[in-house]
Amino acid sequence: MIDVGYLNQLVLIFIGSILINNIVLSRSLGICPFIGVSKQIDTAMGMGIAVTFVITVSSVVTHVVHNALLVTLKIEYMQTIAFILVIATLVQLIEMVIQKTSPTLYSALGVYLPLITTNCAVLGVAIMNIDNDYDLLETLVNGLGVSLGFTLAIVLFAGIRERLELSDIPENLKGFPLALITAGLMSVAFMGFQGLIR
């Protein structure tokens, strides 16, 4: 039976990683796919699902690799290399699955799908889990929360960008400049969640 205090801790980790410490809007990690794949809601949702799978599974696997292998062999300094190998393997797996099941999504994600391997958000979450000394369940909850926070941010951003395409915008602000302004405003809006959990 799970202790109520421990369950509260898991809920706080989950909500905090989605809203308060959003990986993109609060910690500025994973900006490349956030800006690059957020022109349409469909592709943003596909990227969000792919990142959710990779972050959640890689969080658990890297936790096990760190504690069972790196700590046991006293080679913790190899953490980054080991984590990148785990992440690259998972990305290759999901790339093959998406290519077989949804070729249109695969072509829409383009170069950003293999770039999940070097997405600093994925590696950052794995390292943060170790730095925060989370146990396996806390690591799973944090990985799921962070990835859902990434998905929430990218889908909201894509929805805003789709609506902005229909708006009358000065020519010099169209495209990337407006995307950066919008991302900044979203980040400021998410700062409103800072006092949610004390």
PDB file of C-alpha atoms in Angstrom:
ATOM      1  CA  MET A   1       0.000   0.000   0.000  1.00  0.00           C
ATOM      2  CA  ILE A   2       1.335   3.430  -0.975  1.00  0.00           C
ATOM      3  CA  ASP A   3       1.824   5.996   1.777  1.00  0.00           C
ATOM      4  CA  VAL A   4      -0.444   9.078   1.446  1.00  0.00           C
ATOM      5  CA  GLY A   5       2.548  11.423   1.799  1.00  0.00           C
ATOM      6  CA  TYR A   6       4.364   9.569  -0.971  1.00  0.00           C
ATOM      7  CA  LEU A   7       1.253   9.707  -3.165  1.00  0.00           C
ATOM      8  CA  ASN A   8       1.023  13.470  -2.557  1.00  0.00           C
ATOM      9  CA  GLN A   9       4.691  13.756  -3.535  1.00  0.00           C
ATOM     10  CA  LEU A  10       3.968  11.927  -6.816  1.00  0.00           C
ATOM     11  CA  VAL A  11       1.026  14.245  -7.567  1.00  0.00           C
ATOM     12  CA  LEU A  12       3.194  17.299  -6.859  1.00  0.00           C
ATOM     13  CA  ILE A  13       5.938  15.988  -9.139  1.00  0.00           C
ATOM     14  CA  PHE A  14       3.405  15.289 -11.897  1.00  0.00           C
ATOM     15  CA  ILE A  15       1.601  18.656 -11.757  1.00  0.00           C
ATOM     16  CA  GLY A  16       4.835  20.535 -11.228  1.00  0.00           C
ATOM     17  CA  SER A  17       6.506  18.985 -14.250  1.00  0.00           C
ATOM     18  CA  ILE A  18       3.534  19.744 -16.513  1.00  0.00           C
ATOM     19  CA  LEU A  19       2.705  23.309 -15.504  1.00  0.00           C
ATOM     20  CA  ILE A  20       5.160  24.889 -13.083  1.00  0.00           C
ATOM     21  CA  ASN A  21       8.462  23.545 -14.401  1.00  0.00           C
ATOM     22  CA  ASN A  22       7.344  23.068 -18.005  1.00  0.00           C
ATOM     23  CA  ILE A  23      10.399  21.795 -19.833  1.00  0.00           C
ATOM     24  CA  VAL A  24       9.955  24.157 -22.785  1.00  0.00           C
ATOM     25  CA  LEU A  25       8.347  27.262 -21.334  1.00  0.00           C
ATOM     26  CA  SER A  26      10.082  27.386 -17.942  1.00  0.00           C
ATOM     27  CA  ARG A  27      13.385  25.588 -18.484  1.00  0.00           C
ATOM     28  CA  SER A  28      13.882  26.447 -22.188  1.00  0.00           C
ATOM     29  CA  LEU A  29      14.813  22.885 -23.175  1.00  0.00           C
ATOM     30  CA  GLY A  30      13.536  21.302 -26.396  1.00  0.00           C
ATOM     31  CA  ILE A  31      13.117  24.603 -28.241  1.00  0.00           C
ATOM     32  CA  CYS A  32      14.186  23.217 -31.662  1.00  0.00           C
ATOM     33  CA  PRO A  33      11.217  20.842 -32.162  1.00  0.00           C
ATOM     34  CA  PHE A  34       8.957  23.270 -30.282  1.00  0.00           C
ATOM     35  CA  ILE A  35       9.547  25.976 -32.909  1.00  0.00           C
ATOM     36  CA  GLY A  36      10.161  23.697 -35.900  1.00  0.00           C
ATOM     37  CA  VAL A  37       7.230  21.265 -35.704  1.00  0.00           C
ATOM     38  CA  SER A  38       4.542  23.557 -34.351  1.00  0.00           C
ATOM     39  CA  LYS A  39       3.072  24.994 -37.538  1.00  0.00           C
ATOM     40  CA  GLN A  40       0.110  22.575 -37.544  1.00  0.00           C
ATOM     41  CA  ILE A  41      -1.702  20.899 -34.675  1.00  0.00           C
ATOM     42  CA  ASP A  42      -1.534  17.437 -36.317  1.00  0.00           C
ATOM     43  CA  THR A  43       2.241  17.393 -36.617  1.00  0.00           C
ATOM     44  CA  ALA A  44       2.628  18.983 -33.178  1.00  0.00           C
ATOM     45  CA  MET A  45       0.467  16.251 -31.666  1.00  0.00           C
ATOM     46  CA  GLY A  46       2.488  13.570 -33.479  1.00  0.00           C
ATOM     47  CA  MET A  47       5.738  15.050 -32.196  1.00  0.00           C
ATOM     48  CA  GLY A  48       4.244  15.318 -28.707  1.00  0.00           C
ATOM     49  CA  ILE A  49       3.263  11.647 -28.713  1.00  0.00           C
ATOM     50  CA  ALA A  50       6.711  10.620 -29.988  1.00  0.00           C
ATOM     51  CA  VAL A  51       8.468  12.747 -27.350  1.00  0.00           C
ATOM     52  CA  THR A  52       6.099  11.439 -24.652  1.00  0.00           C
ATOM     53  CA  PHE A  53       7.067   7.874 -25.472  1.00  0.00           C
ATOM     54  CA  VAL A  54      10.790   8.616 -25.657  1.00  0.00           C
ATOM     55  CA  ILE A  55      10.973  10.740 -22.485  1.00  0.00           C
ATOM     56  CA  THR A  56       8.828   8.413 -20.380  1.00  0.00           C
ATOM     57  CA  VAL A  57      10.557   5.199 -21.400  1.00  0.00           C
ATOM     58  CA  SER A  58      14.051   6.704 -21.453  1.00  0.00           C
ATOM     59  CA  SER A  59      13.526   8.141 -17.953  1.00  0.00           C
ATOM     60  CA  VAL A  60      12.853   4.681 -16.567  1.00  0.00           C
ATOM     61  CA  VAL A  61      15.564   2.931 -18.585  1.00  0.00           C
ATOM     62  CA  THR A  62      18.222   5.542 -17.776  1.00  0.00           C
ATOM     63  CA  HIS A  63      17.295   5.319 -14.083  1.00  0.00           C
ATOM     64  CA  VAL A  64      17.832   1.556 -14.174  1.00  0.00           C
ATOM     65  CA  VAL A  65      21.057   1.883 -16.205  1.00  0.00           C
ATOM     66  CA  HIS A  66      22.401   4.503 -13.816  1.00  0.00           C
ATOM     67  CA  ASN A  67      21.617   2.621 -10.607  1.00  0.00           C
ATOM     68  CA  ALA A  68      22.219  -0.948 -11.774  1.00  0.00           C
ATOM     69  CA  LEU A  69      25.208  -0.394 -14.031  1.00  0.00           C
ATOM     70  CA  LEU A  70      26.957   2.948 -13.642  1.00  0.00           C
ATOM     71  CA  VAL A  71      26.780   3.194  -9.842  1.00  0.00           C
ATOM     72  CA  THR A  72      27.616  -0.494  -9.381  1.00  0.00           C
ATOM     73  CA  LEU A  73      30.687  -0.225 -11.603  1.00  0.00           C
ATOM     74  CA  LYS A  74      31.541   3.223 -10.170  1.00  0.00           C
ATOM     75  CA  ILE A  75      31.523   4.818 -13.631  1.00  0.00           C
ATOM     76  CA  GLU A  76      28.942   7.532 -13.040  1.00  0.00           C
ATOM     77  CA  TYR A  77      31.049   9.860 -15.200  1.00  0.00           C
ATOM     78  CA  MET A  78      29.815   7.847 -18.224  1.00  0.00           C
ATOM     79  CA  GLN A  79      26.245   8.914 -17.472  1.00  0.00           C
ATOM     80  CA  THR A  80      25.792  11.258 -20.446  1.00  0.00           C
ATOM     81  CA  ILE A  81      27.152   8.779 -22.989  1.00  0.00           C
ATOM     82  CA  ALA A  82      25.082   5.905 -21.581  1.00  0.00           C
ATOM     83  CA  PHE A  83      21.936   8.049 -21.539  1.00  0.00           C
ATOM     84  CA  ILE A  84      22.443   9.200 -25.144  1.00  0.00           C
ATOM     85  CA  LEU A  85      22.810   5.568 -26.258  1.00  0.00           C
ATOM     86  CA  VAL A  86      19.541   4.641 -24.534  1.00  0.00           C
ATOM     87  CA  ILE A  87      17.736   7.649 -26.032  1.00  0.00           C
ATOM     88  CA  ALA A  88      19.121   7.000 -29.539  1.00  0.00           C
ATOM     89  CA  THR A  89      17.930   3.396 -29.399  1.00  0.00           C
ATOM     90  CA  LEU A  90      14.421   4.429 -28.357  1.00  0.00           C
ATOM     91  CA  VAL A  91      14.255   7.107 -31.061  1.00  0.00           C
ATOM     92  CA  GLN A  92      15.262   4.602 -33.720  1.00  0.00           C
ATOM     93  CA  LEU A  93      12.530   2.277 -32.488  1.00  0.00           C
ATOM     94  CA  ILE A  94       9.832   4.944 -32.586  1.00  0.00           C
ATOM     95  CA  GLU A  95      11.045   6.209 -35.966  1.00  0.00           C
ATOM     96  CA  MET A  96      10.593   2.737 -37.457  1.00  0.00           C
ATOM     97  CA  VAL A  97       7.120   2.409 -35.897  1.00  0.00           C
ATOM     98  CA  ILE A  98       5.945   5.818 -37.190  1.00  0.00           C
ATOM     99  CA  GLN A  99       7.385   5.146 -40.642  1.00  0.00           C
ATOM    100  CA  LYS A 100       5.439   1.876 -40.879  1.00  0.00           C
ATOM    101  CA  THR A 101       2.167   3.025 -39.286  1.00  0.00           C
ATOM    102  CA  SER A 102       1.858   6.651 -40.463  1.00  0.00           C
ATOM    103  CA  PRO A 103       4.003   7.617 -43.462  1.00  0.00           C
ATOM    104  CA  THR A 104       2.318  11.038 -43.688  1.00  0.00           C
ATOM    105  CA  LEU A 105       3.202  11.870 -40.086  1.00  0.00           C
ATOM    106  CA  TYR A 106       6.700  10.505 -40.685  1.00  0.00           C
ATOM    107  CA  SER A 107       7.221  12.845 -43.646  1.00  0.00           C
ATOM    108  CA  ALA A 108       5.599  15.778 -41.798  1.00  0.00           C
ATOM    109  CA  LEU A 109       7.946  15.379 -38.827  1.00  0.00           C
ATOM    110  CA  GLY A 110      10.872  15.173 -41.238  1.00  0.00           C
ATOM    111  CA  VAL A 111      14.275  15.815 -39.748  1.00  0.00           C
ATOM    112  CA  TYR A 112      12.825  16.654 -36.331  1.00  0.00           C
ATOM    113  CA  LEU A 113      12.020  13.018 -35.550  1.00  0.00           C
ATOM    114  CA  PRO A 114      15.632  11.773 -35.571  1.00  0.00           C
ATOM    115  CA  LEU A 115      16.595  14.998 -33.797  1.00  0.00           C
ATOM    116  CA  ILE A 116      14.745  13.741 -30.701  1.00  0.00           C
ATOM    117  CA  THR A 117      17.972  11.815 -30.102  1.00  0.00           C
ATOM    118  CA  THR A 118      19.809  15.065 -29.468  1.00  0.00           C
ATOM    119  CA  ASN A 119      16.829  16.909 -27.989  1.00  0.00           C
ATOM    120  CA  CYS A 120      18.215  18.449 -24.837  1.00  0.00           C
ATOM    121  CA  ALA A 121      14.810  18.023 -23.130  1.00  0.00           C
ATOM    122  CA  VAL A 122      15.042  14.230 -23.296  1.00  0.00           C
ATOM    123  CA  LEU A 123      18.587  14.114 -21.946  1.00  0.00           C
ATOM    124  CA  GLY A 124      17.818  16.907 -19.472  1.00  0.00           C
ATOM    125  CA  VAL A 125      14.934  14.973 -17.916  1.00  0.00           C
ATOM    126  CA  ALA A 126      17.074  11.851 -17.508  1.00  0.00           C
ATOM    127  CA  ILE A 127      19.797  13.855 -15.781  1.00  0.00           C
ATOM    128  CA  MET A 128      17.311  15.826 -13.637  1.00  0.00           C
ATOM    129  CA  ASN A 129      15.784  12.567 -12.396  1.00  0.00           C
ATOM    130  CA  ILE A 130      19.190  11.424 -11.188  1.00  0.00           C
ATOM    131  CA  ASP A 131      20.103  14.844  -9.746  1.00  0.00           C
ATOM    132  CA  ASN A 132      16.793  14.999  -7.831  1.00  0.00           C
ATOM    133  CA  ASP A 133      17.473  11.490  -6.497  1.00  0.00           C
ATOM    134  CA  TYR A 134      14.075  10.205  -7.607  1.00  0.00           C
ATOM    135  CA  ASP A 135      13.227   6.559  -7.094  1.00  0.00           C
ATOM    136  CA  LEU A 136      11.898   4.497 -10.006  1.00  0.00           C
ATOM    137  CA  LEU A 137       8.223   5.460  -9.558  1.00  0.00           C
ATOM    138  CA  GLU A 138       9.044   9.149  -9.101  1.00  0.00           C
ATOM    139  CA  THR A 139      11.214   8.948 -12.230  1.00  0.00           C
ATOM    140  CA  LEU A 140       8.320   7.449 -14.203  1.00  0.00           C
ATOM    141  CA  VAL A 141       5.865  10.085 -12.948  1.00  0.00           C
ATOM    142  CA  ASN A 142       8.300  12.932 -13.656  1.00  0.00           C
ATOM    143  CA  GLY A 143       9.106  11.601 -17.133  1.00  0.00           C
ATOM    144  CA  LEU A 144       5.420  11.278 -17.980  1.00  0.00           C
ATOM    145  CA  GLY A 145       4.636  14.718 -16.551  1.00  0.00           C
ATOM    146  CA  VAL A 146       7.478  16.437 -18.376  1.00  0.00           C
ATOM    147  CA  SER A 147       6.541  14.822 -21.678  1.00  0.00           C
ATOM    148  CA  LEU A 148       2.862  15.727 -21.259  1.00  0.00           C
ATOM    149  CA  GLY A 149       3.970  19.279 -20.447  1.00  0.00           C
ATOM    150  CA  PHE A 150       5.997  19.318 -23.665  1.00  0.00           C
ATOM    151  CA  THR A 151       2.988  18.013 -25.601  1.00  0.00           C
ATOM    152  CA  LEU A 152       0.674  20.585 -24.008  1.00  0.00           C
ATOM    153  CA  ALA A 153       3.062  23.423 -24.857  1.00  0.00           C
ATOM    154  CA  ILE A 154       3.682  22.376 -28.463  1.00  0.00           C
ATOM    155  CA  VAL A 155      -0.007  21.728 -29.221  1.00  0.00           C
ATOM    156  CA  LEU A 156      -1.095  25.049 -27.693  1.00  0.00           C
ATOM    157  CA  PHE A 157       1.670  26.794 -29.622  1.00  0.00           C
ATOM    158  CA  ALA A 158       0.618  25.099 -32.880  1.00  0.00           C
ATOM    159  CA  GLY A 159      -3.005  26.143 -32.304  1.00  0.00           C
ATOM    160  CA  ILE A 160      -1.956  29.741 -31.793  1.00  0.00           C
ATOM    161  CA  ARG A 161       0.274  29.670 -34.871  1.00  0.00           C
ATOM    162  CA  GLU A 162      -2.529  28.237 -37.004  1.00  0.00           C
ATOM    163  CA  ARG A 163      -4.826  31.075 -35.921  1.00  0.00           C
ATOM    164  CA  LEU A 164      -2.118  33.666 -36.520  1.00  0.00           C
ATOM    165  CA  GLU A 165      -1.779  32.454 -40.113  1.00  0.00           C
ATOM    166  CA  LEU A 166      -5.330  33.716 -40.686  1.00  0.00           C
ATOM    167  CA  SER A 167      -4.643  37.097 -39.078  1.00  0.00           C
ATOM    168  CA  ASP A 168      -3.512  40.304 -40.711  1.00  0.00           C
ATOM    169  CA  ILE A 169       0.083  40.563 -39.516  1.00  0.00           C
ATOM    170  CA  PRO A 170       2.750  43.037 -40.611  1.00  0.00           C
ATOM    171  CA  GLU A 171       5.030  41.434 -43.192  1.00  0.00           C
ATOM    172  CA  ASN A 172       8.220  41.849 -41.163  1.00  0.00           C
ATOM    173  CA  LEU A 173       6.724  39.906 -38.218  1.00  0.00           C
ATOM    174  CA  LYS A 174       5.449  36.905 -40.186  1.00  0.00           C
ATOM    175  CA  GLY A 175       7.069  33.525 -39.609  1.00  0.00           C
ATOM    176  CA  PHE A 176       9.918  33.100 -37.166  1.00  0.00           C
ATOM    177  CA  PRO A 177       9.800  36.551 -35.470  1.00  0.00           C
ATOM    178  CA  LEU A 178       6.136  36.124 -34.562  1.00  0.00           C
ATOM    179  CA  ALA A 179       6.795  32.549 -33.416  1.00  0.00           C
ATOM    180  CA  LEU A 180       9.444  33.801 -30.978  1.00  0.00           C
ATOM    181  CA  ILE A 181       7.165  36.554 -29.670  1.00  0.00           C
ATOM    182  CA  THR A 182       4.340  34.052 -29.207  1.00  0.00           C
ATOM    183  CA  ALA A 183       6.630  31.569 -27.427  1.00  0.00           C
ATOM    184  CA  GLY A 184       7.787  34.354 -25.107  1.00  0.00           C
ATOM    185  CA  LEU A 185       4.218  35.349 -24.286  1.00  0.00           C
ATOM    186  CA  MET A 186       3.304  31.714 -23.625  1.00  0.00           C
ATOM    187  CA  SER A 187       6.282  31.438 -21.301  1.00  0.00           C
ATOM    188  CA  VAL A 188       5.134  34.515 -19.391  1.00  0.00           C
ATOM    189  CA  ALA A 189       1.611  33.062 -19.189  1.00  0.00           C
ATOM    190  CA  PHE A 190       2.957  29.784 -17.753  1.00  0.00           C
ATOM    191  CA  MET A 191       4.820  31.774 -15.096  1.00  0.00           C
ATOM    192  CA  GLY A 192       1.361  32.343 -13.595  1.00  0.00           C
ATOM    193  CA  PHE A 193       1.466  28.728 -12.388  1.00  0.00           C
ATOM    194  CA  GLN A 194       4.553  29.393 -10.223  1.00  0.00           C
ATOM    195  CA  GLY A 195       2.549  29.871  -7.013  1.00  0.00           C
ATOM    196  CA  LEU A 196       0.241  26.904  -7.637  1.00  0.00           C
ATOM    197  CA  ILE A 197       2.157  24.496  -5.388  1.00  0.00           C
ATOM    198  CA  ARG A 198       3.915  25.592  -2.200  1.00  0.00           C
TER     199      ARG A 198
END
